[in-house]
JSON list of C-alpha atoms in Angstrom, two decimals:
[
{"chain": "V", "resi": 1, "resn": "MET", "atom": "CA", "xyz": [25.92, 49.09, -30.47]},
{"chain": "V", "resi": 2, "resn": "HIS", "atom": "CA", "xyz": [22.94, 48.78, -32.80]},
{"chain": "V", "resi": 3, "resn": "GLU", "atom": "CA", "xyz": [25.04, 46.53, -35.04]},
{"chain": "V", "resi": 4, "resn": "ASP", "atom": "CA", "xyz": [25.75, 44.31, -32.04]},
{"chain": "V", "resi": 5, "resn": "LEU", "atom": "CA", "xyz": [22.04, 44.00, -31.29]},
{"chain": "V", "resi": 6, "resn": "ASP", "atom": "CA", "xyz": [21.29, 43.35, -34.96]},
{"chain": "V", "resi": 7, "resn": "ALA", "atom": "CA", "xyz": [23.99, 40.66, -35.08]},
{"chain": "V", "resi": 8, "resn": "LEU", "atom": "CA", "xyz": [22.58, 39.05, -31.93]},
{"chain": "V", "resi": 9, "resn": "LYS", "atom": "CA", "xyz": [19.10, 39.03, -33.42]},
{"chain": "V", "resi": 10, "resn": "LEU", "atom": "CA", "xyz": [20.50, 37.26, -36.49]},
{"chain": "V", "resi": 11, "resn": "ARG", "atom": "CA", "xyz": [22.05, 34.59, -34.25]},
{"chain": "V", "resi": 12, "resn": "HIS", "atom": "CA", "xyz": [18.93, 34.36, -32.06]},
{"chain": "V", "resi": 13, "resn": "PRO", "atom": "CA", "xyz": [16.09, 35.17, -34.49]},
{"chain": "V", "resi": 14, "resn": "SER", "atom": "CA", "xyz": [13.25, 34.44, -32.05]},
{"chain": "V", "resi": 15, "resn": "ALA", "atom": "CA", "xyz": [14.86, 36.46, -29.24]},
{"chain": "V", "resi": 16, "resn": "GLN", "atom": "CA", "xyz": [12.94, 39.21, -27.53]},
{"chain": "V", "resi": 17, "resn": "THR", "atom": "CA", "xyz": [14.71, 42.09, -25.79]},
{"chain": "V", "resi": 18, "resn": "PHE", "atom": "CA", "xyz": [13.96, 43.37, -22.29]},
{"chain": "V", "resi": 19, "resn": "LYS", "atom": "CA", "xyz": [15.46, 45.24, -19.36]},
{"chain": "V", "resi": 20, "resn": "PHE", "atom": "CA", "xyz": [15.52, 44.01, -15.78]},
{"chain": "V", "resi": 21, "resn": "GLY", "atom": "CA", "xyz": [14.08, 46.41, -13.22]},
{"chain": "V", "resi": 22, "resn": "ASP", "atom": "CA", "xyz": [12.63, 49.89, -13.55]},
{"chain": "V", "resi": 23, "resn": "SER", "atom": "CA", "xyz": [15.67, 52.13, -13.05]},
{"chain": "V", "resi": 24, "resn": "PRO", "atom": "CA", "xyz": [19.31, 52.28, -14.19]},
{"chain": "V", "resi": 25, "resn": "ALA", "atom": "CA", "xyz": [20.58, 51.25, -10.74]},
{"chain": "V", "resi": 26, "resn": "LEU", "atom": "CA", "xyz": [18.20, 48.29, -10.38]},
{"chain": "V", "resi": 27, "resn": "CYS", "atom": "CA", "xyz": [18.90, 47.13, -13.94]},
{"chain": "V", "resi": 28, "resn": "SER", "atom": "CA", "xyz": [22.65, 47.18, -13.32]},
{"chain": "V", "resi": 29, "resn": "ALA", "atom": "CA", "xyz": [22.31, 45.37, -9.97]},
{"chain": "V", "resi": 30, "resn": "LEU", "atom": "CA", "xyz": [20.13, 42.62, -11.45]},
{"chain": "V", "resi": 31, "resn": "LEU", "atom": "CA", "xyz": [22.46, 42.11, -14.43]},
{"chain": "V", "resi": 32, "resn": "SER", "atom": "CA", "xyz": [25.35, 41.74, -11.96]},
{"chain": "V", "resi": 33, "resn": "LEU", "atom": "CA", "xyz": [23.39, 39.11, -10.02]},
{"chain": "V", "resi": 34, "resn": "VAL", "atom": "CA", "xyz": [22.81, 37.14, -13.24]},
{"chain": "V", "resi": 35, "resn": "ARG", "atom": "CA", "xyz": [26.51, 37.39, -14.14]},
{"chain": "V", "resi": 36, "resn": "SER", "atom": "CA", "xyz": [27.50, 36.14, -10.67]},
{"chain": "V", "resi": 37, "resn": "GLY", "atom": "CA", "xyz": [25.21, 33.12, -11.00]},
{"chain": "V", "resi": 38, "resn": "ARG", "atom": "CA", "xyz": [23.08, 34.16, -8.03]},
{"chain": "V", "resi": 39, "resn": "LYS", "atom": "CA", "xyz": [20.06, 35.26, -10.11]},
{"chain": "V", "resi": 40, "resn": "VAL", "atom": "CA", "xyz": [18.64, 32.40, -12.20]},
{"chain": "V", "resi": 41, "resn": "ALA", "atom": "CA", "xyz": [14.99, 33.45, -12.21]},
{"chain": "V", "resi": 42, "resn": "THR", "atom": "CA", "xyz": [12.73, 36.46, -12.58]},
{"chain": "V", "resi": 43, "resn": "CYS", "atom": "CA", "xyz": [9.03, 37.21, -12.51]},
{"chain": "V", "resi": 44, "resn": "SER", "atom": "CA", "xyz": [6.61, 39.63, -14.09]},
{"chain": "V", "resi": 45, "resn": "ALA", "atom": "CA", "xyz": [3.02, 40.61, -13.53]},
{"chain": "V", "resi": 46, "resn": "LEU", "atom": "CA", "xyz": [0.76, 38.78, -15.97]},
{"chain": "V", "resi": 47, "resn": "HIS", "atom": "CA", "xyz": [-0.86, 42.08, -16.99]},
{"chain": "V", "resi": 48, "resn": "GLU", "atom": "CA", "xyz": [2.47, 43.17, -18.56]},
{"chain": "V", "resi": 49, "resn": "PHE", "atom": "CA", "xyz": [2.07, 40.45, -21.17]},
{"chain": "V", "resi": 50, "resn": "GLN", "atom": "CA", "xyz": [-1.59, 41.31, -21.72]},
{"chain": "V", "resi": 51, "resn": "ASN", "atom": "CA", "xyz": [-0.43, 44.84, -22.60]},
{"chain": "V", "resi": 52, "resn": "GLY", "atom": "CA", "xyz": [1.70, 43.71, -25.51]},
{"chain": "V", "resi": 53, "resn": "GLU", "atom": "CA", "xyz": [5.02, 42.65, -23.98]},
{"chain": "V", "resi": 54, "resn": "PRO", "atom": "CA", "xyz": [5.99, 39.22, -25.42]},
{"chain": "V", "resi": 55, "resn": "SER", "atom": "CA", "xyz": [5.51, 36.36, -22.97]},
{"chain": "V", "resi": 56, "resn": "PRO", "atom": "CA", "xyz": [8.53, 34.23, -22.09]},
{"chain": "V", "resi": 57, "resn": "GLU", "atom": "CA", "xyz": [8.68, 30.81, -23.76]},
{"chain": "V", "resi": 58, "resn": "ILE", "atom": "CA", "xyz": [10.56, 27.72, -22.65]},
{"chain": "V", "resi": 59, "resn": "GLY", "atom": "CA", "xyz": [13.54, 27.17, -24.95]},
{"chain": "V", "resi": 60, "resn": "ARG", "atom": "CA", "xyz": [13.60, 30.70, -26.35]},
{"chain": "V", "resi": 61, "resn": "ARG", "atom": "CA", "xyz": [16.73, 32.75, -25.97]},
{"chain": "V", "resi": 62, "resn": "ASP", "atom": "CA", "xyz": [16.25, 36.41, -25.11]},
{"chain": "V", "resi": 63, "resn": "ILE", "atom": "CA", "xyz": [18.55, 39.42, -25.00]},
{"chain": "V", "resi": 64, "resn": "CYS", "atom": "CA", "xyz": [18.77, 41.32, -21.72]},
{"chain": "V", "resi": 65, "resn": "LEU", "atom": "CA", "xyz": [19.62, 44.97, -22.26]},
{"chain": "V", "resi": 66, "resn": "ASN", "atom": "CA", "xyz": [21.57, 47.47, -20.21]},
{"chain": "V", "resi": 67, "resn": "TRP", "atom": "CA", "xyz": [19.48, 50.48, -19.22]},
{"chain": "V", "resi": 68, "resn": "ASP", "atom": "CA", "xyz": [20.87, 52.41, -22.21]},
{"chain": "V", "resi": 69, "resn": "GLY", "atom": "CA", "xyz": [19.50, 49.75, -24.59]},
{"chain": "V", "resi": 70, "resn": "THR", "atom": "CA", "xyz": [22.80, 48.06, -25.41]},
{"chain": "V", "resi": 71, "resn": "PRO", "atom": "CA", "xyz": [22.93, 44.24, -25.21]},
{"chain": "V", "resi": 72, "resn": "ALA", "atom": "CA", "xyz": [24.21, 42.83, -21.90]},
{"chain": "V", "resi": 73, "resn": "LEU", "atom": "CA", "xyz": [23.31, 39.11, -21.73]},
{"chain": "V", "resi": 74, "resn": "VAL", "atom": "CA", "xyz": [21.63, 36.30, -23.61]},
{"chain": "V", "resi": 75, "resn": "ILE", "atom": "CA", "xyz": [19.50, 33.98, -21.49]},
{"chain": "V", "resi": 76, "resn": "GLU", "atom": "CA", "xyz": [17.39, 30.92, -22.26]},
{"chain": "V", "resi": 77, "resn": "THR", "atom": "CA", "xyz": [14.12, 30.22, -20.47]},
{"chain": "V", "resi": 78, "resn": "VAL", "atom": "CA", "xyz": [14.05, 26.72, -18.98]},
{"chain": "V", "resi": 79, "resn": "GLU", "atom": "CA", "xyz": [10.97, 26.79, -16.71]},
{"chain": "V", "resi": 80, "resn": "LEU", "atom": "CA", "xyz": [7.76, 28.83, -16.42]},
{"chain": "V", "resi": 81, "resn": "ILE", "atom": "CA", "xyz": [5.28, 28.87, -13.56]},
{"chain": "V", "resi": 82, "resn": "HIS", "atom": "CA", "xyz": [2.02, 30.80, -13.71]},
{"chain": "V", "resi": 83, "resn": "CYS", "atom": "CA", "xyz": [0.82, 31.48, -10.19]},
{"chain": "V", "resi": 84, "resn": "ARG", "atom": "CA", "xyz": [-0.43, 34.18, -7.85]},
{"chain": "V", "resi": 85, "resn": "PHE", "atom": "CA", "xyz": [2.01, 36.49, -6.07]},
{"chain": "V", "resi": 86, "resn": "ASP", "atom": "CA", "xyz": [1.10, 34.90, -2.71]},
{"chain": "V", "resi": 87, "resn": "GLU", "atom": "CA", "xyz": [1.83, 31.41, -4.08]},
{"chain": "V", "resi": 88, "resn": "VAL", "atom": "CA", "xyz": [5.53, 32.09, -4.74]},
{"chain": "V", "resi": 89, "resn": "THR", "atom": "CA", "xyz": [7.59, 29.70, -2.63]},
{"chain": "V", "resi": 90, "resn": "GLU", "atom": "CA", "xyz": [10.79, 30.49, -0.81]},
{"chain": "V", "resi": 91, "resn": "GLU", "atom": "CA", "xyz": [12.69, 28.34, -3.32]},
{"chain": "V", "resi": 92, "resn": "MET", "atom": "CA", "xyz": [11.26, 30.41, -6.19]},
{"chain": "V", "resi": 93, "resn": "ALA", "atom": "CA", "xyz": [12.04, 33.68, -4.40]},
{"chain": "V", "resi": 94, "resn": "LEU", "atom": "CA", "xyz": [15.63, 32.68, -3.60]},
{"chain": "V", "resi": 95, "resn": "ALA", "atom": "CA", "xyz": [16.24, 31.68, -7.24]},
{"chain": "V", "resi": 96, "resn": "GLU", "atom": "CA", "xyz": [15.69, 35.34, -8.15]},
{"chain": "V", "resi": 97, "resn": "GLY", "atom": "CA", "xyz": [18.87, 36.10, -6.18]},
{"chain": "V", "resi": 98, "resn": "GLU", "atom": "CA", "xyz": [17.79, 39.46, -4.81]},
{"chain": "V", "resi": 99, "resn": "ASP", "atom": "CA", "xyz": [16.86, 38.55, -1.24]},
{"chain": "V", "resi": 100, "resn": "ASP", "atom": "CA", "xyz": [17.87, 36.16, 1.50]},
{"chain": "V", "resi": 101, "resn": "ASN", "atom": "CA", "xyz": [14.33, 35.01, 2.34]},
{"chain": "V", "resi": 102, "resn": "LEU", "atom": "CA", "xyz": [10.75, 34.97, 1.12]},
{"chain": "V", "resi": 103, "resn": "ASP", "atom": "CA", "xyz": [9.70, 37.95, 3.26]},
{"chain": "V", "resi": 104, "resn": "GLY", "atom": "CA", "xyz": [12.42, 40.11, 1.71]},
{"chain": "V", "resi": 105, "resn": "TRP", "atom": "CA", "xyz": [11.38, 39.01, -1.76]},
{"chain": "V", "resi": 106, "resn": "ARG", "atom": "CA", "xyz": [7.72, 39.83, -1.02]},
{"chain": "V", "resi": 107, "resn": "ALA", "atom": "CA", "xyz": [8.56, 43.31, 0.30]},
{"chain": "V", "resi": 108, "resn": "GLY", "atom": "CA", "xyz": [10.82, 44.20, -2.63]},
{"chain": "V", "resi": 109, "resn": "HIS", "atom": "CA", "xyz": [8.51, 42.83, -5.29]},
{"chain": "V", "resi": 110, "resn": "ARG", "atom": "CA", "xyz": [5.44, 44.38, -3.72]},
{"chain": "V", "resi": 111, "resn": "ALA", "atom": "CA", "xyz": [7.15, 47.79, -3.93]},
{"chain": "V", "resi": 112, "resn": "TYR", "atom": "CA", "xyz": [8.22, 47.11, -7.53]},
{"chain": "V", "resi": 113, "resn": "PHE", "atom": "CA", "xyz": [4.71, 46.08, -8.62]},
{"chain": "V", "resi": 114, "resn": "GLU", "atom": "CA", "xyz": [3.17, 49.07, -6.80]},
{"chain": "V", "resi": 115, "resn": "ARG", "atom": "CA", "xyz": [5.48, 51.33, -8.83]},
{"chain": "V", "resi": 116, "resn": "ASN", "atom": "CA", "xyz": [4.65, 49.53, -12.07]},
{"chain": "V", "resi": 117, "resn": "GLY", "atom": "CA", "xyz": [0.93, 49.09, -12.54]},
{"chain": "V", "resi": 118, "resn": "GLY", "atom": "CA", "xyz": [-0.41, 47.98, -9.20]},
{"chain": "V", "resi": 119, "resn": "PHE", "atom": "CA", "xyz": [-0.20, 45.22, -6.65]},
{"chain": "V", "resi": 120, "resn": "SER", "atom": "CA", "xyz": [-2.46, 42.75, -4.93]},
{"chain": "V", "resi": 121, "resn": "SER", "atom": "CA", "xyz": [-1.40, 39.64, -3.04]},
{"chain": "V", "resi": 122, "resn": "ASP", "atom": "CA", "xyz": [-3.47, 37.45, -5.37]},
{"chain": "V", "resi": 123, "resn": "MET", "atom": "CA", "xyz": [-2.27, 39.09, -8.60]},
{"chain": "V", "resi": 124, "resn": "PRO", "atom": "CA", "xyz": [-1.24, 36.61, -11.30]},
{"chain": "V", "resi": 125, "resn": "ILE", "atom": "CA", "xyz": [2.45, 36.50, -12.13]},
{"chain": "V", "resi": 126, "resn": "VAL", "atom": "CA", "xyz": [4.68, 34.64, -14.54]},
{"chain": "V", "resi": 127, "resn": "TRP", "atom": "CA", "xyz": [7.78, 33.23, -12.84]},
{"chain": "V", "resi": 128, "resn": "GLU", "atom": "CA", "xyz": [10.64, 32.26, -15.12]},
{"chain": "V", "resi": 129, "resn": "ARG", "atom": "CA", "xyz": [13.80, 30.23, -14.52]},
{"chain": "V", "resi": 130, "resn": "PHE", "atom": "CA", "xyz": [16.59, 30.82, -17.03]},
{"chain": "V", "resi": 131, "resn": "VAL", "atom": "CA", "xyz": [20.19, 29.91, -17.78]},
{"chain": "V", "resi": 132, "resn": "LEU", "atom": "CA", "xyz": [22.86, 32.37, -18.85]},
{"chain": "V", "resi": 133, "resn": "ILE", "atom": "CA", "xyz": [23.97, 31.66, -22.42]},
{"chain": "V", "resi": 134, "resn": "GLU", "atom": "CA", "xyz": [26.26, 34.65, -23.16]},
{"chain": "V", "resi": 135, "resn": "ASP", "atom": "CA", "xyz": [27.69, 37.48, -21.10]},
{"chain": "V", "resi": 136, "resn": "LEU", "atom": "CA", "xyz": [28.22, 40.14, -23.73]},
{"chain": "V", "resi": 137, "resn": "ALA", "atom": "CA", "xyz": [30.43, 42.26, -21.46]},
{"chain": "V", "resi": 138, "resn": "GLN", "atom": "CA", "xyz": [33.09, 39.56, -21.70]},
{"chain": "V", "resi": 139, "resn": "GLU", "atom": "CA", "xyz": [33.19, 39.42, -25.49]}
]
């Protein structure tokens, strides 16, 4: 699969690679939501990008990886919003496709952020809307 990733990086030279979630099960579930069209957005704590992870950029295509590191999807960022966790709107939360309402999104993301570096309701986040460019499982 390394050749596949190398070939993808040749086709998308500015692409970064990343995994959704923080476990194999969550990664798989989130990739499925993207494939179904339900998940068209994601968010990250701003501190992740201050610790060396490349920030998303509008117009850049990125490669989403399966938990084992093999390529799963290619997405393109189409919108970025820098805001605090408590400023996320229901529309933004629903675009992430994981929950049926803002309260569910808040509970799930609070738990995620608590597991991954800390949480506060006023923590800065980067919210990203994307479009699916390639589903590599179908190739």
